[in-house]
Coordinates of N, CA and C in Angstrom, one line a residue:
M1 N 1.0 -3.9 21.1 CA 1.3 -4.8 19.7 C -0.4 -5.5 19.1
G2 N -0.6 -5.7 18.3 CA -1.6 -6.4 18.1 C -1.9 -6.7 16.4
Y3 N -2.5 -7.0 15.8 CA -2.7 -7.2 14.8 C -4.4 -6.4 13.9
F4 N -3.4 -6.2 12.5 CA -4.2 -5.0 12.3 C -4.6 -5.6 10.5
H5 N -6.3 -5.1 10.1 CA -6.4 -5.4 8.6 C -6.3 -4.1 8.2
V6 N -5.4 -3.2 7.5 CA -6.2 -1.8 6.7 C -5.8 -1.8 5.9
Y7 N -7.0 -1.0 5.1 CA -7.3 -0.8 3.5 C -8.1 -0.1 3.3
T8 N -7.8 0.7 1.8 CA -8.4 1.8 1.5 C -9.3 1.4 0.8
K9 N -10.6 2.1 0.8 CA -11.6 2.6 0.1 C -11.4 2.0 -1.4
G10 N -12.3 0.9 -1.7 CA -12.1 1.0 -3.0 C -12.6 2.4 -4.3
L11 N -12.1 2.6 -4.9 CA -12.1 3.3 -5.7 C -13.5 3.0 -6.9
E12 N -14.3 3.2 -7.2 CA -15.6 2.7 -8.2 C -15.0 3.1 -9.5
D13 N -14.9 4.4 -9.9 CA -14.8 4.5 -11.1 C -13.3 4.7 -11.5
R14 N -12.4 4.8 -10.7 CA -10.9 5.2 -11.0 C -10.4 4.4 -10.4
L15 N -9.0 4.0 -11.5 CA -7.8 2.7 -11.0 C -6.4 3.4 -10.4
I16 N -6.3 2.8 -9.5 CA -4.9 2.6 -8.7 C -3.5 2.2 -9.6
F17 N -4.8 0.7 -9.3 CA -2.8 -0.1 -10.3 C -4.1 -0.3 -11.9
R18 N -3.1 0.2 -13.0 CA -3.9 0.0 -14.7 C -2.9 -1.2 -15.1
S19 N -1.8 -1.2 -15.0 CA -0.9 -2.4 -15.9 C -0.4 -3.1 -14.8
V20 N 0.3 -4.1 -16.3 CA 0.9 -4.8 -14.8 C 2.1 -4.4 -14.3
E21 N 2.6 -2.8 -15.5 CA 3.6 -2.2 -14.4 C 3.3 -1.6 -13.7
D22 N 2.2 -1.0 -13.7 CA 1.6 -0.6 -12.1 C 1.9 -1.1 -10.9
F23 N 1.3 -2.6 -11.0 CA 1.2 -3.4 -9.9 C 2.8 -4.0 -9.4
I24 N 3.8 -4.2 -10.6 CA 4.8 -4.4 -10.1 C 6.0 -3.6 -9.3
V25 N 5.3 -2.2 -9.9 CA 5.7 -0.9 -8.4 C 5.4 -1.5 -7.6
G26 N 3.7 -1.2 -7.9 CA 3.1 -1.6 -6.7 C 3.7 -2.8 -5.2
M27 N 4.0 -3.5 -5.8 CA 4.8 -4.7 -5.2 C 5.8 -4.4 -4.2
N28 N 6.9 -3.4 -5.7 CA 8.6 -3.1 -5.0 C 7.8 -1.9 -3.7
Y29 N 7.0 -0.9 -4.0 CA 6.3 -0.1 -3.0 C 6.6 -0.8 -1.4
V30 N 5.9 -2.1 -1.5 CA 5.6 -2.7 -0.1 C 7.0 -2.9 0.1
A31 N 7.8 -3.6 -0.6 CA 8.9 -4.0 0.0 C 10.0 -2.5 1.0
V32 N 9.6 -1.5 -0.2 CA 10.4 -0.2 0.2 C 9.8 0.1 1.6
S33 N 8.4 0.0 1.8 CA 7.7 0.5 2.9 C 8.3 0.1 4.1
H34 N 8.2 -1.3 4.1 CA 8.3 -2.6 5.0 C 10.1 -2.2 5.4
F35 N 10.8 -2.1 4.2 CA 12.2 -1.6 4.7 C 12.6 -0.4 6.0
K36 N 11.7 1.1 5.3 CA 11.4 1.6 5.8 C 10.7 1.7 7.5
V37 N 9.4 0.6 7.8 CA 9.4 0.9 8.5 C 9.1 -0.9 9.0
K38 N 9.8 -0.7 10.0 CA 9.6 -2.0 10.6 C 8.7 -2.8 11.0
V39 N 7.4 -3.6 10.8 CA 6.3 -4.1 11.1 C 6.3 -5.4 10.4
K40 N 5.5 -6.6 11.4 CA 5.7 -7.6 10.5 C 4.0 -7.7 8.9
L41 N 4.7 -8.0 8.4 CA 3.4 -8.1 7.4 C 3.1 -9.2 7.3
L42 N 2.1 -9.7 7.0 CA 1.7 -10.9 7.3 C 0.9 -11.5 5.8
A43 N 0.5 -10.6 5.3 CA -0.3 -10.5 4.2 C -1.0 -9.5 3.7
F44 N -0.7 -9.4 2.6 CA -1.4 -8.3 1.7 C -1.8 -8.9 0.2
V45 N -2.8 -7.7 -0.6 CA -3.3 -7.9 -1.7 C -3.7 -6.6 -2.4
L46 N -3.1 -6.6 -3.5 CA -3.0 -5.3 -4.2 C -3.8 -5.5 -5.4
M47 N -5.6 -4.7 -5.2 CA -6.3 -5.1 -6.4 C -6.7 -4.1 -7.4
S48 N -7.4 -4.1 -8.3 CA -7.1 -2.6 -9.2 C -7.0 -1.2 -8.8
N49 N -8.5 -1.2 -7.4 CA -8.7 0.1 -7.1 C -8.7 0.3 -5.4
H50 N -8.0 -1.3 -5.1 CA -8.0 -0.6 -3.6 C -6.5 -1.8 -3.2
F51 N -6.4 -1.7 -1.8 CA -5.5 -2.7 -1.5 C -5.8 -3.0 0.2
H52 N -5.1 -4.4 0.5 CA -5.6 -4.8 1.6 C -4.5 -4.9 2.5
F53 N -4.2 -5.1 3.4 CA -2.5 -5.1 4.3 C -3.2 -5.6 5.7
V54 N -2.5 -7.0 6.2 CA -2.7 -7.7 7.6 C -1.3 -7.3 8.0
I55 N -1.4 -6.7 8.9 CA -0.1 -6.1 9.7 C 0.1 -6.9 11.3
Y56 N 0.8 -7.1 11.9 CA 1.6 -7.6 12.9 C 2.1 -6.5 13.3
G57 N 2.0 -5.0 14.8 CA 2.8 -3.9 14.9 C 2.3 -3.5 16.1
N58 N 2.9 -2.1 16.2 CA 1.9 -1.3 17.2 C 1.3 0.1 16.6
R59 N 0.2 0.2 17.1 CA -0.6 1.5 16.1 C 0.5 2.5 15.5
V60 N 1.1 3.2 16.1 CA 2.2 4.0 15.4 C 3.1 3.5 14.0
S61 N 3.3 2.3 14.1 CA 4.1 1.4 13.1 C 3.4 1.8 12.2
V62 N 1.9 1.2 12.5 CA 1.4 0.2 11.0 C 0.6 2.1 10.0
I63 N 0.5 2.7 10.7 CA -0.1 3.8 10.7 C 1.2 4.5 9.8
Q64 N 2.3 4.4 10.3 CA 3.6 5.4 9.5 C 3.8 4.5 8.3
F65 N 3.9 2.8 8.2 CA 3.6 1.7 7.1 C 3.0 2.6 6.1
I66 N 1.9 2.2 6.3 CA 0.3 2.9 5.7 C 1.0 4.0 5.1
N67 N 1.3 5.0 5.7 CA 1.3 6.2 5.3 C 2.3 6.7 4.0
V68 N 4.2 6.1 4.2 CA 4.6 5.7 3.5 C 4.6 4.7 2.1
Y69 N 3.3 3.6 2.3 CA 3.2 3.2 1.3 C 2.1 3.9 0.2
K70 N 1.3 4.6 0.8 CA 0.4 5.1 0.4 C 0.7 6.7 -0.3
K71 N 1.8 7.0 0.5 CA 2.5 8.0 -0.1 C 3.2 7.9 -1.7
L72 N 3.9 6.3 -1.4 CA 4.5 6.2 -2.8 C 4.1 5.9 -3.6
V73 N 3.0 5.5 -3.6 CA 1.8 4.8 -4.7 C 1.0 6.1 -5.5
S74 N 0.7 7.0 -4.2 CA 0.7 8.4 -4.9 C 1.2 8.8 -5.9
T75 N 2.7 9.2 -5.6 CA 3.3 10.2 -6.6 C 3.8 9.3 -7.5
Y76 N 3.7 7.9 -7.4 CA 3.9 6.9 -8.6 C 2.7 7.1 -9.6
I77 N 1.6 7.3 -9.3 CA 0.2 7.3 -9.8 C 0.5 9.1 -10.4
Y78 N 0.7 10.0 -9.6 CA 0.6 11.3 -10.3 C 1.4 11.5 -11.5
H79 N 2.9 11.1 -11.2 CA 3.7 11.6 -12.5 C 3.4 10.2 -13.3
R80 N 3.1 9.5 -13.0 CA 2.5 8.3 -14.2 C 1.7 8.8 -15.4
Y81 N 0.6 9.5 -14.5 CA -0.6 9.8 -15.3 C -0.9 10.9 -15.3

């Protein structure tokens, strides 16, 4: 168990969250990912081209949480754009 600061590399020329609706979906997917993978989510920020999470948990659960979140968001972005 430990604290993890997990973030994605900022995409310089491509946006992940392009609209208010995208940010809302991104926020909802944080809750969905947290429901699927029980970790302690201490803080997070969604930015236009990347995101940060501060999570307390074991390494396997933290990786699983991030993978679930990234899959949900990438699937949404793929279908929307």
